[in-house]
Short mmCIF file of N, CA and C in Angstrom, two decimals:
data_model
loop_
_atom_site.label_atom_id
_atom_site.label_comp_id
_atom_site.label_asym_id
_atom_site.label_seq_id
_atom_site.Cartn_x
_atom_site.Cartn_y
_atom_site.Cartn_z
N MET A 1 79.11 94.69 105.51
CA MET A 1 78.55 94.80 104.18
C MET A 1 79.42 95.68 103.29
N ALA A 2 79.78 95.24 102.13
CA ALA A 2 80.59 96.05 101.23
C ALA A 2 79.70 97.10 100.56
N ALA A 3 80.37 98.22 100.25
CA ALA A 3 79.70 99.28 99.50
C ALA A 3 79.41 98.85 98.09
N ALA A 4 78.35 99.35 97.55
CA ALA A 4 77.99 99.04 96.14
C ALA A 4 78.86 99.85 95.24
N LEU A 5 79.27 99.22 94.14
CA LEU A 5 80.06 99.96 93.18
C LEU A 5 79.12 100.81 92.27
N PRO A 6 79.48 102.04 92.07
CA PRO A 6 78.67 102.83 91.14
C PRO A 6 78.85 102.38 89.74
N ALA A 7 77.85 102.48 88.94
CA ALA A 7 77.98 102.14 87.52
C ALA A 7 78.93 103.12 86.89
N THR A 8 79.80 102.62 86.02
CA THR A 8 80.77 103.48 85.29
C THR A 8 79.99 104.21 84.23
N ALA A 9 80.01 105.53 84.31
CA ALA A 9 79.25 106.34 83.36
C ALA A 9 79.97 106.39 82.07
N ALA A 10 79.25 106.69 81.00
CA ALA A 10 79.82 106.79 79.68
C ALA A 10 80.91 107.90 79.71
N GLY A 11 82.01 107.66 79.07
CA GLY A 11 83.07 108.68 79.07
C GLY A 11 83.97 108.60 80.21
N THR A 12 83.85 107.59 81.12
CA THR A 12 84.75 107.44 82.24
C THR A 12 85.43 106.10 82.08
N ASP A 13 86.52 105.93 82.91
CA ASP A 13 87.25 104.70 82.93
C ASP A 13 87.67 104.42 84.36
N THR A 14 88.12 103.24 84.66
CA THR A 14 88.59 102.91 85.99
C THR A 14 89.99 102.40 85.98
N ALA A 15 90.66 102.50 87.11
CA ALA A 15 92.00 102.00 87.32
C ALA A 15 92.12 101.50 88.77
N VAL A 16 92.95 100.60 89.02
CA VAL A 16 93.08 100.01 90.38
C VAL A 16 94.56 100.16 90.81
N PHE A 17 94.73 100.75 92.06
CA PHE A 17 96.06 101.00 92.64
C PHE A 17 96.03 100.60 94.09
N ALA A 18 97.18 100.04 94.53
CA ALA A 18 97.37 99.77 95.97
C ALA A 18 98.54 100.59 96.47
N GLY A 19 98.34 101.20 97.62
CA GLY A 19 99.37 102.10 98.19
C GLY A 19 99.39 102.05 99.69
N GLY A 20 99.27 100.87 100.24
CA GLY A 20 99.21 100.75 101.71
C GLY A 20 97.81 100.97 102.19
N CYS A 21 97.57 101.70 103.24
CA CYS A 21 96.25 101.92 103.80
C CYS A 21 95.34 102.52 102.76
N PHE A 22 94.21 101.89 102.51
CA PHE A 22 93.38 102.38 101.46
C PHE A 22 92.69 103.71 101.82
N TRP A 23 92.62 104.04 103.09
CA TRP A 23 92.08 105.34 103.48
C TRP A 23 92.89 106.48 102.83
N CYS A 24 94.20 106.30 102.97
CA CYS A 24 95.12 107.36 102.47
C CYS A 24 95.16 107.33 100.94
N THR A 25 95.17 106.19 100.34
CA THR A 25 95.23 106.11 98.85
C THR A 25 93.94 106.74 98.29
N GLU A 26 92.81 106.39 98.88
CA GLU A 26 91.53 106.96 98.44
C GLU A 26 91.58 108.46 98.57
N SER A 27 91.96 109.01 99.71
CA SER A 27 92.01 110.44 99.94
C SER A 27 92.93 111.10 98.94
N ASP A 28 94.10 110.52 98.67
CA ASP A 28 95.02 111.16 97.76
C ASP A 28 94.45 111.27 96.30
N PHE A 29 93.88 110.13 95.83
CA PHE A 29 93.32 110.16 94.50
C PHE A 29 92.13 111.05 94.36
N GLU A 30 91.28 111.15 95.37
CA GLU A 30 90.12 112.05 95.23
C GLU A 30 90.49 113.49 95.20
N LYS A 31 91.69 113.83 95.43
CA LYS A 31 92.12 115.26 95.37
C LYS A 31 92.63 115.58 93.89
N LEU A 32 92.85 114.59 93.11
CA LEU A 32 93.35 114.82 91.77
C LEU A 32 92.26 115.26 90.80
N PRO A 33 92.42 116.44 90.14
CA PRO A 33 91.41 116.83 89.12
C PRO A 33 91.26 115.77 88.03
N GLY A 34 90.03 115.51 87.72
CA GLY A 34 89.71 114.49 86.71
C GLY A 34 89.30 113.17 87.34
N VAL A 35 89.65 112.98 88.60
CA VAL A 35 89.15 111.78 89.32
C VAL A 35 87.73 112.07 89.81
N ILE A 36 86.85 111.13 89.47
CA ILE A 36 85.44 111.30 89.80
C ILE A 36 85.17 110.70 91.19
N ASN A 37 85.77 109.58 91.47
CA ASN A 37 85.57 108.82 92.71
C ASN A 37 86.71 107.85 92.92
N ALA A 38 86.95 107.49 94.15
CA ALA A 38 87.84 106.41 94.48
C ALA A 38 87.14 105.57 95.58
N ILE A 39 87.19 104.31 95.46
CA ILE A 39 86.51 103.38 96.35
C ILE A 39 87.56 102.48 96.98
N SER A 40 87.55 102.44 98.33
CA SER A 40 88.42 101.50 99.03
C SER A 40 87.95 100.07 98.90
N GLY A 41 88.92 99.19 98.74
CA GLY A 41 88.55 97.78 98.59
C GLY A 41 89.78 96.87 98.64
N TYR A 42 89.61 95.71 98.07
CA TYR A 42 90.60 94.65 98.11
C TYR A 42 90.75 94.03 96.71
N THR A 43 92.01 93.67 96.38
CA THR A 43 92.26 93.05 95.14
C THR A 43 93.51 92.15 95.26
N GLY A 44 93.71 91.30 94.27
CA GLY A 44 94.91 90.50 94.20
C GLY A 44 94.85 89.15 94.98
N GLY A 45 93.72 88.86 95.51
CA GLY A 45 93.59 87.64 96.34
C GLY A 45 92.68 86.58 95.67
N THR A 46 92.40 85.58 96.45
CA THR A 46 91.57 84.49 95.96
C THR A 46 90.18 84.37 96.59
N GLU A 47 90.00 84.83 97.78
CA GLU A 47 88.72 84.77 98.49
C GLU A 47 87.69 85.68 97.84
N LYS A 48 86.49 85.13 97.68
CA LYS A 48 85.34 85.96 97.16
C LYS A 48 84.83 86.80 98.29
N ASN A 49 84.52 88.06 97.89
CA ASN A 49 83.94 89.02 98.86
C ASN A 49 84.65 89.02 100.25
N PRO A 50 85.94 89.29 100.26
CA PRO A 50 86.70 89.19 101.54
C PRO A 50 86.27 90.29 102.45
N THR A 51 86.45 90.07 103.72
CA THR A 51 86.24 91.09 104.77
C THR A 51 87.53 91.69 105.18
N TYR A 52 87.46 92.80 105.84
CA TYR A 52 88.64 93.44 106.39
C TYR A 52 89.40 92.51 107.34
N GLU A 53 88.66 91.76 108.21
CA GLU A 53 89.30 90.86 109.09
C GLU A 53 90.01 89.75 108.41
N GLN A 54 89.44 89.25 107.31
CA GLN A 54 90.11 88.15 106.58
C GLN A 54 91.38 88.69 105.91
N VAL A 55 91.29 89.88 105.28
CA VAL A 55 92.44 90.40 104.60
C VAL A 55 93.56 90.74 105.56
N SER A 56 93.18 91.34 106.70
CA SER A 56 94.14 91.61 107.78
C SER A 56 94.80 90.40 108.36
N GLY A 57 94.06 89.32 108.32
CA GLY A 57 94.61 87.99 108.86
C GLY A 57 95.44 87.26 107.84
N HIS A 58 95.74 87.83 106.71
CA HIS A 58 96.57 87.32 105.68
C HIS A 58 96.02 86.00 105.14
N ALA A 59 94.74 85.81 105.20
CA ALA A 59 94.10 84.54 104.80
C ALA A 59 93.64 84.53 103.38
N THR A 60 93.70 85.73 102.63
CA THR A 60 93.06 85.74 101.33
C THR A 60 94.02 86.13 100.20
N GLY A 61 95.19 86.66 100.50
CA GLY A 61 96.17 87.09 99.48
C GLY A 61 95.87 88.48 98.90
N HIS A 62 94.77 89.11 99.41
CA HIS A 62 94.40 90.41 98.90
C HIS A 62 95.32 91.52 99.46
N THR A 63 95.33 92.64 98.76
CA THR A 63 95.94 93.85 99.25
C THR A 63 94.85 94.95 99.35
N GLU A 64 95.04 95.85 100.28
CA GLU A 64 94.11 97.02 100.28
C GLU A 64 94.42 97.85 99.06
N ALA A 65 93.34 98.22 98.36
CA ALA A 65 93.54 98.98 97.12
C ALA A 65 92.39 99.94 96.95
N VAL A 66 92.45 100.74 95.91
CA VAL A 66 91.32 101.62 95.55
C VAL A 66 91.04 101.45 94.02
N GLU A 67 89.79 101.55 93.72
CA GLU A 67 89.33 101.58 92.31
C GLU A 67 89.03 103.03 92.03
N VAL A 68 89.75 103.59 91.13
CA VAL A 68 89.60 104.99 90.74
C VAL A 68 88.80 105.13 89.46
N THR A 69 87.70 105.91 89.58
CA THR A 69 86.90 106.26 88.43
C THR A 69 87.34 107.61 87.98
N PHE A 70 87.69 107.76 86.69
CA PHE A 70 88.23 108.99 86.16
C PHE A 70 87.71 109.39 84.79
N ASP A 71 87.80 110.61 84.48
CA ASP A 71 87.40 111.16 83.20
C ASP A 71 88.63 111.26 82.33
N PRO A 72 88.80 110.38 81.34
CA PRO A 72 90.04 110.37 80.53
C PRO A 72 90.26 111.67 79.74
N SER A 73 89.22 112.48 79.59
CA SER A 73 89.39 113.74 78.90
C SER A 73 90.04 114.81 79.77
N LYS A 74 90.08 114.49 81.13
CA LYS A 74 90.64 115.45 82.06
C LYS A 74 91.96 114.95 82.71
N VAL A 75 92.03 113.64 82.84
CA VAL A 75 93.26 113.02 83.41
C VAL A 75 93.45 111.69 82.77
N GLY A 76 94.70 111.45 82.26
CA GLY A 76 94.88 110.17 81.56
C GLY A 76 95.43 109.13 82.54
N TYR A 77 95.44 107.89 82.05
CA TYR A 77 95.90 106.76 82.84
C TYR A 77 97.39 106.98 83.20
N ALA A 78 98.19 107.54 82.24
CA ALA A 78 99.61 107.74 82.53
C ALA A 78 99.77 108.72 83.65
N GLU A 79 98.95 109.77 83.71
CA GLU A 79 99.00 110.72 84.78
C GLU A 79 98.66 110.09 86.15
N LEU A 80 97.68 109.19 86.09
CA LEU A 80 97.31 108.48 87.35
C LEU A 80 98.47 107.63 87.87
N VAL A 81 99.12 106.97 86.99
CA VAL A 81 100.29 106.11 87.37
C VAL A 81 101.39 106.99 87.97
N GLU A 82 101.69 108.11 87.26
CA GLU A 82 102.75 109.00 87.86
C GLU A 82 102.35 109.56 89.20
N TYR A 83 101.12 109.92 89.34
CA TYR A 83 100.56 110.40 90.59
C TYR A 83 100.71 109.37 91.69
N HIS A 84 100.37 108.16 91.34
CA HIS A 84 100.46 107.03 92.30
C HIS A 84 101.89 106.86 92.80
N TRP A 85 102.89 106.81 91.91
CA TRP A 85 104.25 106.67 92.35
C TRP A 85 104.58 107.66 93.44
N ARG A 86 104.17 108.91 93.28
CA ARG A 86 104.54 110.02 94.18
C ARG A 86 103.77 110.04 95.48
N HIS A 87 102.86 109.08 95.64
CA HIS A 87 102.10 108.96 96.89
C HIS A 87 102.33 107.66 97.61
N ILE A 88 103.37 106.95 97.20
CA ILE A 88 103.74 105.71 97.85
C ILE A 88 105.26 105.70 98.01
N ASP A 89 105.73 104.72 98.80
CA ASP A 89 107.17 104.38 98.81
C ASP A 89 107.31 103.12 97.98
N PRO A 90 107.70 103.25 96.74
CA PRO A 90 107.77 102.08 95.87
C PRO A 90 108.97 101.16 96.17
N THR A 91 109.79 101.53 97.15
CA THR A 91 111.06 100.71 97.39
C THR A 91 110.89 99.72 98.49
N VAL A 92 109.73 99.56 99.06
CA VAL A 92 109.53 98.57 100.15
C VAL A 92 108.57 97.47 99.70
N LYS A 93 108.78 96.32 100.28
CA LYS A 93 107.94 95.16 99.93
C LYS A 93 107.01 94.85 101.06
N ASN A 94 105.76 94.61 100.77
CA ASN A 94 104.77 94.15 101.81
C ASN A 94 104.64 95.11 102.99
N GLN A 95 104.72 96.37 102.64
CA GLN A 95 104.44 97.40 103.66
C GLN A 95 104.36 98.77 102.97
N GLN A 96 103.76 99.72 103.67
CA GLN A 96 103.80 101.11 103.30
C GLN A 96 103.74 101.88 104.63
N PHE A 97 104.78 102.74 104.83
CA PHE A 97 104.85 103.54 105.99
C PHE A 97 104.76 102.75 107.31
N CYS A 98 103.88 102.95 108.18
CA CYS A 98 103.84 102.17 109.46
C CYS A 98 103.07 100.87 109.27
N ASP A 99 102.39 100.64 108.20
CA ASP A 99 101.56 99.47 108.00
C ASP A 99 102.43 98.37 107.35
N ARG A 100 102.40 97.16 108.02
CA ARG A 100 103.25 96.10 107.55
C ARG A 100 102.43 94.86 107.31
N GLY A 101 102.82 94.12 106.30
CA GLY A 101 102.13 92.90 105.93
C GLY A 101 101.75 92.90 104.47
N PRO A 102 101.59 91.72 103.90
CA PRO A 102 101.29 91.65 102.43
C PRO A 102 100.04 92.38 102.03
N GLN A 103 99.08 92.62 102.96
CA GLN A 103 97.86 93.36 102.61
C GLN A 103 98.15 94.86 102.43
N TYR A 104 99.39 95.28 102.70
CA TYR A 104 99.70 96.69 102.49
C TYR A 104 100.77 96.81 101.37
N ARG A 105 100.97 95.82 100.53
CA ARG A 105 101.87 95.96 99.42
C ARG A 105 101.33 96.96 98.44
N SER A 106 102.25 97.56 97.72
CA SER A 106 101.85 98.50 96.69
C SER A 106 101.72 97.86 95.34
N GLY A 107 100.83 98.34 94.50
CA GLY A 107 100.59 97.74 93.24
C GLY A 107 99.90 98.63 92.26
N ILE A 108 100.06 98.33 91.00
CA ILE A 108 99.39 98.90 89.82
C ILE A 108 98.76 97.69 89.12
N TYR A 109 97.46 97.74 89.01
CA TYR A 109 96.74 96.56 88.43
C TYR A 109 96.08 97.01 87.14
N TRP A 110 96.60 96.56 86.00
CA TRP A 110 96.20 96.96 84.71
C TRP A 110 95.02 96.13 84.22
N LYS A 111 94.14 96.81 83.41
CA LYS A 111 93.01 96.17 82.89
C LYS A 111 93.12 95.72 81.39
N ASN A 112 94.03 96.34 80.73
CA ASN A 112 94.20 96.01 79.26
C ASN A 112 95.65 96.26 78.82
N ALA A 113 95.94 95.92 77.64
CA ALA A 113 97.30 96.00 77.10
C ALA A 113 97.84 97.39 77.16
N GLU A 114 97.02 98.39 76.89
CA GLU A 114 97.48 99.80 76.94
C GLU A 114 97.89 100.21 78.34
N GLN A 115 97.04 99.89 79.31
CA GLN A 115 97.43 100.16 80.74
C GLN A 115 98.70 99.45 81.16
N LYS A 116 98.84 98.22 80.74
CA LYS A 116 100.04 97.46 81.09
C LYS A 116 101.22 98.15 80.51
N LYS A 117 101.20 98.54 79.22
CA LYS A 117 102.31 99.23 78.53
C LYS A 117 102.69 100.45 79.28
N ILE A 118 101.69 101.27 79.62
CA ILE A 118 101.90 102.57 80.29
C ILE A 118 102.53 102.35 81.70
N ALA A 119 102.02 101.39 82.43
CA ALA A 119 102.52 101.13 83.81
C ALA A 119 103.97 100.64 83.74
N GLU A 120 104.27 99.76 82.84
CA GLU A 120 105.63 99.23 82.78
C GLU A 120 106.60 100.25 82.21
N ALA A 121 106.19 101.05 81.31
CA ALA A 121 107.09 102.17 80.78
C ALA A 121 107.32 103.19 81.88
N SER A 122 106.35 103.44 82.70
CA SER A 122 106.49 104.40 83.79
C SER A 122 107.46 103.87 84.79
N LYS A 123 107.35 102.65 85.16
CA LYS A 123 108.26 101.97 86.09
C LYS A 123 109.72 102.04 85.55
N ALA A 124 109.90 101.67 84.29
CA ALA A 124 111.19 101.65 83.63
C ALA A 124 111.84 103.07 83.70
N ALA A 125 111.03 104.08 83.39
CA ALA A 125 111.52 105.46 83.39
C ALA A 125 111.88 105.91 84.83
N LEU A 126 111.09 105.49 85.80
CA LEU A 126 111.40 105.84 87.20
C LEU A 126 112.69 105.18 87.64
N GLU A 127 112.89 103.89 87.27
CA GLU A 127 114.08 103.18 87.62
C GLU A 127 115.32 103.89 86.96
N LYS A 128 115.13 104.22 85.73
CA LYS A 128 116.26 104.87 84.97
C LYS A 128 116.62 106.28 85.47
N SER A 129 115.62 106.92 86.09
CA SER A 129 115.82 108.31 86.54
C SER A 129 116.83 108.44 87.66
N GLY A 130 116.98 107.40 88.43
CA GLY A 130 117.92 107.47 89.59
C GLY A 130 117.34 108.18 90.79
N VAL A 131 116.06 108.54 90.75
CA VAL A 131 115.47 109.29 91.90
C VAL A 131 115.43 108.39 93.13
N LEU A 132 115.08 107.10 92.91
CA LEU A 132 114.94 106.19 94.05
C LEU A 132 116.29 105.55 94.38
N LYS A 133 116.55 105.37 95.70
CA LYS A 133 117.78 104.88 96.15
C LYS A 133 117.79 103.37 96.33
N ALA A 134 116.67 102.73 96.00
CA ALA A 134 116.59 101.27 96.14
C ALA A 134 115.66 100.78 94.99
N PRO A 135 115.70 99.50 94.71
CA PRO A 135 114.86 98.93 93.58
C PRO A 135 113.41 99.09 93.94
N ILE A 136 112.60 99.18 92.85
CA ILE A 136 111.11 99.24 92.94
C ILE A 136 110.59 97.89 93.33
N GLN A 137 109.73 97.89 94.37
CA GLN A 137 109.09 96.70 94.80
C GLN A 137 107.59 96.61 94.43
N THR A 138 107.12 97.65 93.94
CA THR A 138 105.64 97.77 93.59
C THR A 138 105.28 96.75 92.49
N GLU A 139 104.29 95.97 92.75
CA GLU A 139 103.92 94.97 91.72
C GLU A 139 103.04 95.55 90.65
N ILE A 140 103.26 95.12 89.39
CA ILE A 140 102.43 95.53 88.29
C ILE A 140 101.87 94.22 87.72
N GLN A 141 100.56 94.12 87.89
CA GLN A 141 99.86 92.79 87.51
C GLN A 141 98.55 93.15 86.87
N GLN A 142 98.09 92.11 86.19
CA GLN A 142 96.76 92.19 85.57
C GLN A 142 95.70 92.27 86.73
N ALA A 143 94.80 93.17 86.54
CA ALA A 143 93.72 93.37 87.51
C ALA A 143 92.87 92.11 87.58
N ASN A 144 92.52 91.71 88.78
CA ASN A 144 91.50 90.69 88.96
C ASN A 144 90.32 91.36 89.62
N LYS A 145 89.41 90.61 90.17
CA LYS A 145 88.21 91.12 90.76
C LYS A 145 88.52 92.09 91.91
N PHE A 146 87.90 93.27 91.82
CA PHE A 146 88.01 94.31 92.86
C PHE A 146 86.79 94.18 93.78
N TRP A 147 87.04 94.01 95.05
CA TRP A 147 85.94 93.88 96.05
C TRP A 147 85.88 95.15 96.93
N PRO A 148 84.83 95.88 96.83
CA PRO A 148 84.73 97.07 97.71
C PRO A 148 84.80 96.68 99.19
N ALA A 149 85.45 97.54 99.93
CA ALA A 149 85.53 97.31 101.36
C ALA A 149 84.23 97.72 102.08
N GLU A 150 84.12 97.36 103.29
CA GLU A 150 82.95 97.65 104.09
C GLU A 150 82.67 99.15 104.08
N GLU A 151 81.43 99.55 104.25
CA GLU A 151 80.99 100.96 104.15
C GLU A 151 81.72 101.82 105.12
N TYR A 152 82.05 101.39 106.31
CA TYR A 152 82.77 102.26 107.28
C TYR A 152 84.16 102.66 106.80
N HIS A 153 84.70 101.94 105.86
CA HIS A 153 86.03 102.34 105.29
C HIS A 153 85.94 103.36 104.17
N GLN A 154 84.79 103.49 103.53
CA GLN A 154 84.58 104.42 102.39
C GLN A 154 84.60 105.90 102.94
N ASP A 155 85.40 106.69 102.25
CA ASP A 155 85.49 108.12 102.57
C ASP A 155 85.86 108.33 104.08
N TYR A 156 86.71 107.39 104.62
CA TYR A 156 86.99 107.50 106.05
C TYR A 156 87.61 108.89 106.35
N TYR A 157 88.34 109.45 105.50
CA TYR A 157 88.98 110.74 105.76
C TYR A 157 87.96 111.88 105.86
N LYS A 158 86.79 111.67 105.25
CA LYS A 158 85.70 112.65 105.37
C LYS A 158 84.85 112.40 106.56
N LYS A 159 84.60 111.15 106.86
CA LYS A 159 83.72 110.77 108.03
C LYS A 159 84.40 110.99 109.35
N ASN A 160 85.70 110.77 109.36
CA ASN A 160 86.44 110.84 110.63
C ASN A 160 87.74 111.65 110.38
N PRO A 161 87.60 112.96 110.12
CA PRO A 161 88.76 113.77 109.76
C PRO A 161 89.80 113.88 110.84
N VAL A 162 89.45 113.98 112.09
CA VAL A 162 90.43 114.07 113.14
C VAL A 162 91.23 112.78 113.29
N ARG A 163 90.49 111.69 113.41
CA ARG A 163 91.18 110.34 113.48
C ARG A 163 92.02 110.10 112.25
N TYR A 164 91.50 110.46 111.08
CA TYR A 164 92.28 110.20 109.83
C TYR A 164 93.56 111.03 109.86
N LYS A 165 93.53 112.29 110.21
CA LYS A 165 94.74 113.13 110.26
C LYS A 165 95.73 112.60 111.25
N PHE A 166 95.22 112.17 112.43
CA PHE A 166 96.10 111.58 113.45
C PHE A 166 96.73 110.31 112.88
N TYR A 167 95.98 109.45 112.29
CA TYR A 167 96.53 108.22 111.73
C TYR A 167 97.61 108.52 110.63
N ARG A 168 97.29 109.38 109.71
CA ARG A 168 98.19 109.65 108.61
C ARG A 168 99.50 110.28 109.13
N SER A 169 99.38 111.21 110.06
CA SER A 169 100.54 111.83 110.62
C SER A 169 101.35 110.82 111.45
N GLY A 170 100.67 110.10 112.33
CA GLY A 170 101.32 109.13 113.17
C GLY A 170 102.04 108.03 112.40
N CYS A 171 101.51 107.73 111.27
CA CYS A 171 102.08 106.67 110.42
C CYS A 171 103.27 107.14 109.67
N GLY A 172 103.49 108.43 109.65
CA GLY A 172 104.69 109.02 108.98
C GLY A 172 104.60 109.01 107.49
N ARG A 173 103.43 108.93 106.99
CA ARG A 173 103.27 108.85 105.49
C ARG A 173 103.81 110.09 104.80
N ASP A 174 103.36 111.27 105.18
CA ASP A 174 103.77 112.47 104.49
C ASP A 174 105.25 112.81 104.74
N THR A 175 105.78 112.49 105.90
CA THR A 175 107.16 112.68 106.18
C THR A 175 108.02 111.84 105.20
N ARG A 176 107.70 110.54 105.13
CA ARG A 176 108.44 109.65 104.20
C ARG A 176 108.28 110.05 102.74
N LEU A 177 107.10 110.49 102.34
CA LEU A 177 106.90 110.94 100.97
C LEU A 177 107.82 112.12 100.69
N ALA A 178 107.91 113.06 101.62
CA ALA A 178 108.80 114.18 101.44
C ALA A 178 110.26 113.78 101.36
N GLU A 179 110.67 112.77 102.09
CA GLU A 179 112.04 112.25 102.00
C GLU A 179 112.32 111.72 100.61
N ILE A 180 111.37 111.00 100.07
CA ILE A 180 111.56 110.33 98.75
C ILE A 180 111.46 111.27 97.59
N TRP A 181 110.34 112.06 97.60
CA TRP A 181 109.97 112.87 96.40
C TRP A 181 110.20 114.34 96.52
N GLY A 182 110.64 114.80 97.72
CA GLY A 182 110.78 116.26 97.93
C GLY A 182 109.69 116.76 98.87
N SER A 183 109.66 118.04 99.06
CA SER A 183 108.79 118.61 100.14
C SER A 183 107.31 118.35 99.92
N ARG A 184 106.87 118.22 98.77
CA ARG A 184 105.40 117.95 98.53
C ARG A 184 105.19 117.04 97.40
N PRO A 185 104.48 115.90 97.56
CA PRO A 185 104.20 115.03 96.46
C PRO A 185 103.44 115.78 95.35
N LYS A 186 103.74 115.45 94.15
CA LYS A 186 103.02 116.10 93.04
C LYS A 186 101.99 115.15 92.49
#
């Protein structure tokens, strides 16, 4: 059973990002001041109300993603995009860290023309900066329906802190991020 989406409160906005395992992406975004909540789920596919098993079986075209609810007076969409870049490896296709397959592709899913403009400009600036040693593979596409993942995936890092830390460490996420972006992602 998928978790219910909270109603978006007045004065808040949402954004959707994919960065490999949604447990890690959710955990990273929930640490950012101005982010109210992040929900693990699926986007980018065709199946209605997909399950984890379906997405993992490559049957739906979805990727693991998070829907981030944020307060635009405290953190802007451009800051969220920049934050996202520094918490993924944008140079790989259909994988992130130890997780492989199209369900782990990275992405920025825009909701309107302004978000699209910001995401594309950010990507262009990152490419021009020369920081990355390979081309960016992260997809930037119009957001389609976001489907919340099953309840046991929500706040996994809080519910299962030991298992989560073991998974994140064993997957090499933070080690690879340090190689790409320096000692500590910003």
